[in-house]
mmCIF file of C-alpha atoms in Angstrom:
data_model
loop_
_atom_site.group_PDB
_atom_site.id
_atom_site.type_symbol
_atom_site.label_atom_id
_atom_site.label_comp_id
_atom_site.label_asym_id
_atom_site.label_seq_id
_atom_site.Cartn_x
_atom_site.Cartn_y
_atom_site.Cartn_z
ATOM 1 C CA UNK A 1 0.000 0.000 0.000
ATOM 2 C CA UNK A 2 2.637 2.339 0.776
ATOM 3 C CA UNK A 3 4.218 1.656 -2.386
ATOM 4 C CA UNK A 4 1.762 2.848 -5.135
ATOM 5 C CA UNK A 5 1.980 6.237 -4.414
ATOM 6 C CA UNK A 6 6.033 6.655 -3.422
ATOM 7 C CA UNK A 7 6.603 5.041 -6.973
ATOM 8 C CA UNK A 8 2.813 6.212 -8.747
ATOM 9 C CA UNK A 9 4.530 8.509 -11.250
ATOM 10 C CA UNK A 10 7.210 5.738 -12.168
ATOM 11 C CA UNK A 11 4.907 2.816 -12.679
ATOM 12 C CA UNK A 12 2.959 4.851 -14.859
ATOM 13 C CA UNK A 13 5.218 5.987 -17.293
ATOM 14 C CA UNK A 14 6.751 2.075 -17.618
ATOM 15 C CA UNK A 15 3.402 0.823 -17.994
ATOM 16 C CA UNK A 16 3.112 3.598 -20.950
ATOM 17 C CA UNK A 17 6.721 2.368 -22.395
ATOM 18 C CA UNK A 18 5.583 -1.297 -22.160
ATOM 19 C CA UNK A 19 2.203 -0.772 -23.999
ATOM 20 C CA UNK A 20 4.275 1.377 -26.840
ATOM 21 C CA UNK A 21 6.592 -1.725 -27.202
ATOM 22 C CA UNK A 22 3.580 -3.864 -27.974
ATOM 23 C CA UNK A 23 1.632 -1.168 -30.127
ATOM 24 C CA UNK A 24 4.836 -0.094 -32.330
ATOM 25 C CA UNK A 25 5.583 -3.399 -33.192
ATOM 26 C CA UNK A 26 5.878 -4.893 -36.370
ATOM 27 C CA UNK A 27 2.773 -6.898 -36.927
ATOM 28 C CA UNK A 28 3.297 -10.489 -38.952
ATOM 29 C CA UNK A 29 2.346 -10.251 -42.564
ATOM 30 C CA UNK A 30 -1.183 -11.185 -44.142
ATOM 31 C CA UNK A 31 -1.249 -15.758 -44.060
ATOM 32 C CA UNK A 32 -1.424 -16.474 -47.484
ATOM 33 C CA UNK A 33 -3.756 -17.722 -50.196
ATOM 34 C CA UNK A 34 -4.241 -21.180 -49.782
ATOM 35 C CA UNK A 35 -4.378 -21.731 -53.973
ATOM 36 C CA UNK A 36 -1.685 -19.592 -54.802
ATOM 37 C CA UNK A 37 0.603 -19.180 -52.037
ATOM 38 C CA UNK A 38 0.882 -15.497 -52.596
ATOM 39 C CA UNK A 39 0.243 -12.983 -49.412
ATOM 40 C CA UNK A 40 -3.138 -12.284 -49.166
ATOM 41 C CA UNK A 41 -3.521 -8.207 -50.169
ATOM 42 C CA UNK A 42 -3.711 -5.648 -47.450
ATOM 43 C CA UNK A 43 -7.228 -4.008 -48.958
ATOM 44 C CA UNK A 44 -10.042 -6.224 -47.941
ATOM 45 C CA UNK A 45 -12.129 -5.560 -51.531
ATOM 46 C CA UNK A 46 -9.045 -7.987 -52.886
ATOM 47 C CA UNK A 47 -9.815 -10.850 -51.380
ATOM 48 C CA UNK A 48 -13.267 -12.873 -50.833
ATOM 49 C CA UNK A 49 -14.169 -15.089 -47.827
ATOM 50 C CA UNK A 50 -15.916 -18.600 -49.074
ATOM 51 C CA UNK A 51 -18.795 -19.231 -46.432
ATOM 52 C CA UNK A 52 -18.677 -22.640 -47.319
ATOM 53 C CA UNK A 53 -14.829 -23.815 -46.239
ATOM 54 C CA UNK A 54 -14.567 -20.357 -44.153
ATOM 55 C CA UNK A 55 -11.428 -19.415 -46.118
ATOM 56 C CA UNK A 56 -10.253 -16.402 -47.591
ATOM 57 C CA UNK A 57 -8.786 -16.326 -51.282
ATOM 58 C CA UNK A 58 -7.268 -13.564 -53.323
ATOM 59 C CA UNK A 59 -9.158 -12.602 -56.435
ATOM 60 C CA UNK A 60 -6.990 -13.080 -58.340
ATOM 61 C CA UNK A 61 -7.445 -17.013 -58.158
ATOM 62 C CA UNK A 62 -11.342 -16.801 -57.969
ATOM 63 C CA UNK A 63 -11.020 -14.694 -61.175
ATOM 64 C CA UNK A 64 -9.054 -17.438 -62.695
ATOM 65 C CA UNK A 65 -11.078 -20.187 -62.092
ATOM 66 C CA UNK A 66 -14.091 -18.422 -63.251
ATOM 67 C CA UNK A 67 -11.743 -18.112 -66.984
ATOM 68 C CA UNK A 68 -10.951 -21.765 -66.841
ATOM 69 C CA UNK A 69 -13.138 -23.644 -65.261
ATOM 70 C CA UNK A 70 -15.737 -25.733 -67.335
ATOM 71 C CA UNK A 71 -19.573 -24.337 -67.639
ATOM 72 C CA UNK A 72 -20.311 -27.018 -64.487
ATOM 73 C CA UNK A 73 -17.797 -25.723 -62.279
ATOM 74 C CA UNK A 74 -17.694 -22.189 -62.998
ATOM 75 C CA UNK A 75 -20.347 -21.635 -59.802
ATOM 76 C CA UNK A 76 -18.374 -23.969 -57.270
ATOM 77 C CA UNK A 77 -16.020 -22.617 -54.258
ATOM 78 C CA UNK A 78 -12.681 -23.121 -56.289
ATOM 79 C CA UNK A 79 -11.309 -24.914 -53.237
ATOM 80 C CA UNK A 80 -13.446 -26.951 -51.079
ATOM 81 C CA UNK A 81 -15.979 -27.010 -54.687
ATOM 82 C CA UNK A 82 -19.651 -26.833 -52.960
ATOM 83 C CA UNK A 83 -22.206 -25.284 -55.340
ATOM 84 C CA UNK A 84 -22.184 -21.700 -54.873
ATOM 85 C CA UNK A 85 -25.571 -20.293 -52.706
ATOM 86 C CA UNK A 86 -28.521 -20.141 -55.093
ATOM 87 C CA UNK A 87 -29.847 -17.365 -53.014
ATOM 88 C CA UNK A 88 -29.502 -14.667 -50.006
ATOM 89 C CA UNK A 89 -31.299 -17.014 -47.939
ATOM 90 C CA UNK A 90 -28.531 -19.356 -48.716
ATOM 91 C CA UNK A 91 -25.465 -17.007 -48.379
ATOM 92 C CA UNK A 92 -27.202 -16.043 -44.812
ATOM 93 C CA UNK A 93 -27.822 -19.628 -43.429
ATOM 94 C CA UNK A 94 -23.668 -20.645 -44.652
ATOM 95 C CA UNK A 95 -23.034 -17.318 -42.842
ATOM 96 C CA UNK A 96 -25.044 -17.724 -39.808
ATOM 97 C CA UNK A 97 -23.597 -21.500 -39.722
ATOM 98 C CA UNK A 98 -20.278 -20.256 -39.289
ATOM 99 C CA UNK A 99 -20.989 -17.249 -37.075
ATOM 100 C CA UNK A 100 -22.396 -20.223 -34.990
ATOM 101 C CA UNK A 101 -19.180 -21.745 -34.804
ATOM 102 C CA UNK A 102 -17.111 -18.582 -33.700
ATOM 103 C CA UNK A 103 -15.879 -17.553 -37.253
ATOM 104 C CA UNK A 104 -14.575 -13.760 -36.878
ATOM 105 C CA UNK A 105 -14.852 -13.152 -40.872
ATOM 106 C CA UNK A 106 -18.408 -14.732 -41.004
ATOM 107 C CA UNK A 107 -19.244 -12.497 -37.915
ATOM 108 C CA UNK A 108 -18.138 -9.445 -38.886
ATOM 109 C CA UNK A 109 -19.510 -10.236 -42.627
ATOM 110 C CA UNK A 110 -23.209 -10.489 -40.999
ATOM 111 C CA UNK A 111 -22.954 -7.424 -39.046
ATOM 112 C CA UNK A 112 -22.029 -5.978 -42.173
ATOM 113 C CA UNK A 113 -25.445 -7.597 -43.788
ATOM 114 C CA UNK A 114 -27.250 -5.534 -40.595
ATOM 115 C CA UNK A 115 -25.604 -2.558 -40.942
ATOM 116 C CA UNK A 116 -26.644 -1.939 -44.564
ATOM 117 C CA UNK A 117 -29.545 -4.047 -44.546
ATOM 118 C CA UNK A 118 -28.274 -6.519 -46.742
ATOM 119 C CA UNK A 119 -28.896 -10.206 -48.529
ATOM 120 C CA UNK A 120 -32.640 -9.760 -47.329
ATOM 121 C CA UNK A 121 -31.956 -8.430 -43.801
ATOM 122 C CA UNK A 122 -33.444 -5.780 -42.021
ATOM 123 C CA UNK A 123 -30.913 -2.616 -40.675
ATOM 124 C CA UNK A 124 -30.408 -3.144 -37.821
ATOM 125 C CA UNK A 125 -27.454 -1.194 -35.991
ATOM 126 C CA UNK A 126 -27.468 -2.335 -32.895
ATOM 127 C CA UNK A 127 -27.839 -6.284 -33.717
ATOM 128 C CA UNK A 128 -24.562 -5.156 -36.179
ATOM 129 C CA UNK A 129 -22.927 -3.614 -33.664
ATOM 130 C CA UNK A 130 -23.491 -6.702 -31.073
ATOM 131 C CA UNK A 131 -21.909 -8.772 -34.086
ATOM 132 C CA UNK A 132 -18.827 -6.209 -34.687
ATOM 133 C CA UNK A 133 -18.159 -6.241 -30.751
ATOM 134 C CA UNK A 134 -18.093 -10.267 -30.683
ATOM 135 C CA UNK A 135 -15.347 -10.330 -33.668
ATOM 136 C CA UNK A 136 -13.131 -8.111 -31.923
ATOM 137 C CA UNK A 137 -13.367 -9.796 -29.242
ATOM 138 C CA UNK A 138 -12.038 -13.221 -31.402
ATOM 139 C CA UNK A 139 -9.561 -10.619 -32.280
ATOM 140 C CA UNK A 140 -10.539 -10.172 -35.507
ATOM 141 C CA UNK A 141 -8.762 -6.570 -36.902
ATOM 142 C CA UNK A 142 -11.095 -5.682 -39.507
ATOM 143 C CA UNK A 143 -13.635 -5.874 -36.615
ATOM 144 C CA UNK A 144 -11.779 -3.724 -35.103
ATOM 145 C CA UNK A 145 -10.945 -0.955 -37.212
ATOM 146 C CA UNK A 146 -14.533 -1.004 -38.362
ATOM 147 C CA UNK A 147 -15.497 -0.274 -34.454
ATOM 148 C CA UNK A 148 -13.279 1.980 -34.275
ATOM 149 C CA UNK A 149 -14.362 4.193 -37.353
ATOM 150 C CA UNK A 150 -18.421 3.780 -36.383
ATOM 151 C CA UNK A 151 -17.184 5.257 -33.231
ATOM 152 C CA UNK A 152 -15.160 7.864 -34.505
ATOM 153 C CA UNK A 153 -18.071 9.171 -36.096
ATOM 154 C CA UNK A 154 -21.049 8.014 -34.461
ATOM 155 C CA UNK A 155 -22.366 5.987 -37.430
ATOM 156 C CA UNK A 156 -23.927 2.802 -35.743
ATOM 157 C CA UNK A 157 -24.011 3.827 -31.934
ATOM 158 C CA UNK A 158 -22.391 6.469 -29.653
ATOM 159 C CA UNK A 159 -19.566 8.537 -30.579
ATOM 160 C CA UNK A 160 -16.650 8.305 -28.399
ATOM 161 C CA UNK A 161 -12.837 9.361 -29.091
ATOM 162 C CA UNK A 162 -11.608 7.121 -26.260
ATOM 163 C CA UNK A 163 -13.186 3.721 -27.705
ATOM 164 C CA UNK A 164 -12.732 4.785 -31.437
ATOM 165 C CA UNK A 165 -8.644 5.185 -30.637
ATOM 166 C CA UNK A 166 -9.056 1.535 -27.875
ATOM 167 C CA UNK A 167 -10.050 -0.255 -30.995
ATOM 168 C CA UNK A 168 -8.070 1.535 -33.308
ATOM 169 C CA UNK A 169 -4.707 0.282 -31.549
ATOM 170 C CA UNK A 170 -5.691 -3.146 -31.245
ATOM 171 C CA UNK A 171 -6.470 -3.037 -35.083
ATOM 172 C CA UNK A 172 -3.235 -1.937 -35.862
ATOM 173 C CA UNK A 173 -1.725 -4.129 -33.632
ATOM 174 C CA UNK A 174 -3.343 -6.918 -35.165
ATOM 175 C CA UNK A 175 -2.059 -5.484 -38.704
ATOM 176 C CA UNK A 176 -4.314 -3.686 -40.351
ATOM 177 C CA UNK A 177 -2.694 -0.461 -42.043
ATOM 178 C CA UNK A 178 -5.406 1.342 -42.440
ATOM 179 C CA UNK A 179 -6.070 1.426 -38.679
ATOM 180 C CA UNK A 180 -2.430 2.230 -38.483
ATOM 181 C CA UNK A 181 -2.457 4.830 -40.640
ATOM 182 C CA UNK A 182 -5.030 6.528 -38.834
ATOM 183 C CA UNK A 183 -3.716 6.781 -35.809
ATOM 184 C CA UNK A 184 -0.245 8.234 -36.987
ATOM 185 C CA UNK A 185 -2.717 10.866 -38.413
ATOM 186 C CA UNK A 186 -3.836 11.220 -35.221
ATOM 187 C CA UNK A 187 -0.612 11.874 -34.139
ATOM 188 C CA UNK A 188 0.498 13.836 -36.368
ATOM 189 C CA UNK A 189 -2.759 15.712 -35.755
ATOM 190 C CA UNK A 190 -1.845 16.535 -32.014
ATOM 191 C CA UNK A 191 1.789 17.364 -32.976
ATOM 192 C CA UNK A 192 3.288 14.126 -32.074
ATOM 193 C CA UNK A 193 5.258 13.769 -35.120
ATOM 194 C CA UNK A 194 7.790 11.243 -34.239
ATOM 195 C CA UNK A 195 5.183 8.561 -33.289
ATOM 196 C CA UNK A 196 3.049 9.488 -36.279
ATOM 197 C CA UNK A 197 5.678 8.535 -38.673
ATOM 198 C CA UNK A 198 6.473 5.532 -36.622
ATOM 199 C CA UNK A 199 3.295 4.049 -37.153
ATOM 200 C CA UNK A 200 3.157 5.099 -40.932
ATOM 201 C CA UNK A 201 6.850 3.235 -41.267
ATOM 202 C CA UNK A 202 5.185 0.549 -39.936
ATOM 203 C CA UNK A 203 1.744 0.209 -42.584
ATOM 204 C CA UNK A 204 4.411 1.199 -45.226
ATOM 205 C CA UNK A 205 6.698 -2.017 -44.519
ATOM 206 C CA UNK A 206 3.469 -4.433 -45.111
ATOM 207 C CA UNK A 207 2.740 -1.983 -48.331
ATOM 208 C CA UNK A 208 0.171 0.314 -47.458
ATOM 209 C CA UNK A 209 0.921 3.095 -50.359
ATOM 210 C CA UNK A 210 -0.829 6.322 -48.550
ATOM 211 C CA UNK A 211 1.958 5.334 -45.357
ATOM 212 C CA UNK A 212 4.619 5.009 -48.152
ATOM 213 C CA UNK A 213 4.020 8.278 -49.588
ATOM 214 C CA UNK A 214 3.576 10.095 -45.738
ATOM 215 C CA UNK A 215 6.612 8.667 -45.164
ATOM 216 C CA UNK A 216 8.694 10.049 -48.497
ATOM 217 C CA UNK A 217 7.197 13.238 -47.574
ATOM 218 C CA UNK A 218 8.744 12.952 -44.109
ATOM 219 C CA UNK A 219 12.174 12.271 -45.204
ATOM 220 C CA UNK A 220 11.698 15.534 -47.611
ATOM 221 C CA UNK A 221 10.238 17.206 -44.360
ATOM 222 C CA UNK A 222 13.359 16.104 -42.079
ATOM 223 C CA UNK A 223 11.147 13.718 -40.074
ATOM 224 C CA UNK A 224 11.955 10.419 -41.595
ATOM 225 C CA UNK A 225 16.145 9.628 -41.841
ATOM 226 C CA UNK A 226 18.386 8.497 -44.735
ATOM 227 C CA UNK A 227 18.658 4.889 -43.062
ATOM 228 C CA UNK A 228 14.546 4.926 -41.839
ATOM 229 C CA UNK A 229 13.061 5.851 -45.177
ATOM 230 C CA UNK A 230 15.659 3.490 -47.343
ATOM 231 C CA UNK A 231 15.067 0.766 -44.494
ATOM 232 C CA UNK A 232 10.788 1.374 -45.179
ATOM 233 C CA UNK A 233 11.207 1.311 -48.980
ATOM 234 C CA UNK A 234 12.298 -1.735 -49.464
ATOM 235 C CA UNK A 235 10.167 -3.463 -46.618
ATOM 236 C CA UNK A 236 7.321 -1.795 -48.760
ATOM 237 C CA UNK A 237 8.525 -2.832 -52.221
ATOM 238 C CA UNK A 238 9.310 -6.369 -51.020
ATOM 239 C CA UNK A 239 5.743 -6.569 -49.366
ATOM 240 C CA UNK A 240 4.052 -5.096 -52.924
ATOM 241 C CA UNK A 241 6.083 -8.142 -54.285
ATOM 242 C CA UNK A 242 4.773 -10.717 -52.410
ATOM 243 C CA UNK A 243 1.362 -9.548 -52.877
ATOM 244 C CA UNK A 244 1.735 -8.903 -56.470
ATOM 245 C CA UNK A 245 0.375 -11.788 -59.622
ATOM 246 C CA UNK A 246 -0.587 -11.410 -63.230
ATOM 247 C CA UNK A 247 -3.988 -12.996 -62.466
ATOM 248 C CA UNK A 248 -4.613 -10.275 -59.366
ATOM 249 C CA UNK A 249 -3.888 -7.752 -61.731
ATOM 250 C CA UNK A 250 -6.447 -8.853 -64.485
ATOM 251 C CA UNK A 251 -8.796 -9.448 -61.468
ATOM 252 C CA UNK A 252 -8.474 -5.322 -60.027
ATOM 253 C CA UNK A 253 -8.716 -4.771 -63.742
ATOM 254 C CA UNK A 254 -12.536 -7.001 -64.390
ATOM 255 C CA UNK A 255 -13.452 -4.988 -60.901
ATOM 256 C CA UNK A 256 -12.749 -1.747 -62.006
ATOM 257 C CA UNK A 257 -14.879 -2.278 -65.436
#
């Protein structure tokens, strides 16, 4: 008891050093597509999660097997190959299967159906935000950064700058860039420049371009050094690599017609 406050101050400020150790760490990497072996890509409207096998493949192979497949198997899962869902009712009973067997993307997927009253649904923010909260909790960092931006802005519930920042760290420590991004805006936002371009090094290395270019424009700015931004370039152009195939690239380009 007579400890706490003697050394109040001190415990403080390690506990503060302790949780930057764990925030301004470099996150692992995307896992990978389980067709091609390539890193699945940072931006989630590049990859699609199959309700039927609960895995997540890049477009690029999806796209591919759509080209090659025969007539009959054009409309199966190109992995696990169950029919594709004749219907919203269909897509919503896979999804609520899986959400029924603690699957983060499936939960966060049918929150998504709530929020924007989707596949047949009714809106429904609160049952969305019930579903959000339950993915983060499994960790999930899409969940997270989602929760984070609804309560940023009070889209789907209260807002509240302490829980929108809360869920933004634990986004970006669970790799998402965008998250990560955000907060080094943040940062940057309240002055804190050296922390902002720490966490924008950071999103760079596992290719986020809008970090990359923040972070060019810090080394022109003085903030970023010779070693930091040479160090974050290649991280980023080795992480663009690995993400990177012919057949994503004529995917992004079908998507974009």
């Amino acid at each position: 008891i007579a400890h706490r406050p003697a050394h109040k101050k001190a415990c403080k400020k390690r506990l503060a050093e302790l949780f930057d150790e764990k925030l301004f760490k470099q996150p692992p990497p995307n896992e990978d597509c389980p067709i091609c072996y390539l890193r699945i890509p940072i931006d989630e409207d590049r990859s699609m999660y199959q309700s039927c096998c609960s895995k997540i493949l890049c477009c690029g192979c999806v796209c591919a097997n759509t080209v090659a497949a025969a007539d009959t198997e054009i409309f199966k899962c190109v992995l696990c190959r169950t029919e594709a869902p004749s219907s919203d009712e269909v897509i919503i009973e896979r999804m609520k299967k899986r959400v029924g067997a603690n699957d983060a993307q499936a939960i966060v997927n049918l929150g998504t159906c709530y929020r924007l009253g989707m596949m047949g649904l009714r809106q429904d923010h609160a049952k969305a935000l019930e579903l959000f909260q339950k993915s983060a909790k499994l960790g999930h960092n899409f969940a997270h950064h989602s929760l984070s931006l609804y309560y940023r802005k009070g889209v789907i519930g209260e807002k509240d700058t302490r829980k929108a920042t809360y869920h933004g760290q634990l986004a970006a420590m669970a790799g998402n860039v965008h998250a990560r991004y955000n907060l080094g805006f943040d940062e940057g936002k309240a002055g804190n420049m050296h922390r902002a371009y720490k966490h924008w090094m950071i999103s760079a290395n596992d290719g986020c371009d809008i970090s990359m270019k923040a972070v060019q424009e810090g080394y022109k700015s003085g903030f970023v050094t010779k070693d930091d931004h040479a160090k974050t370039t290649r991280a980023y152009g080795n992480s663009i690599d690995e993400m990177k195939s012919d057949d994503r690239d004529r995917a992004a380009a079908v998507f974009r017609t």
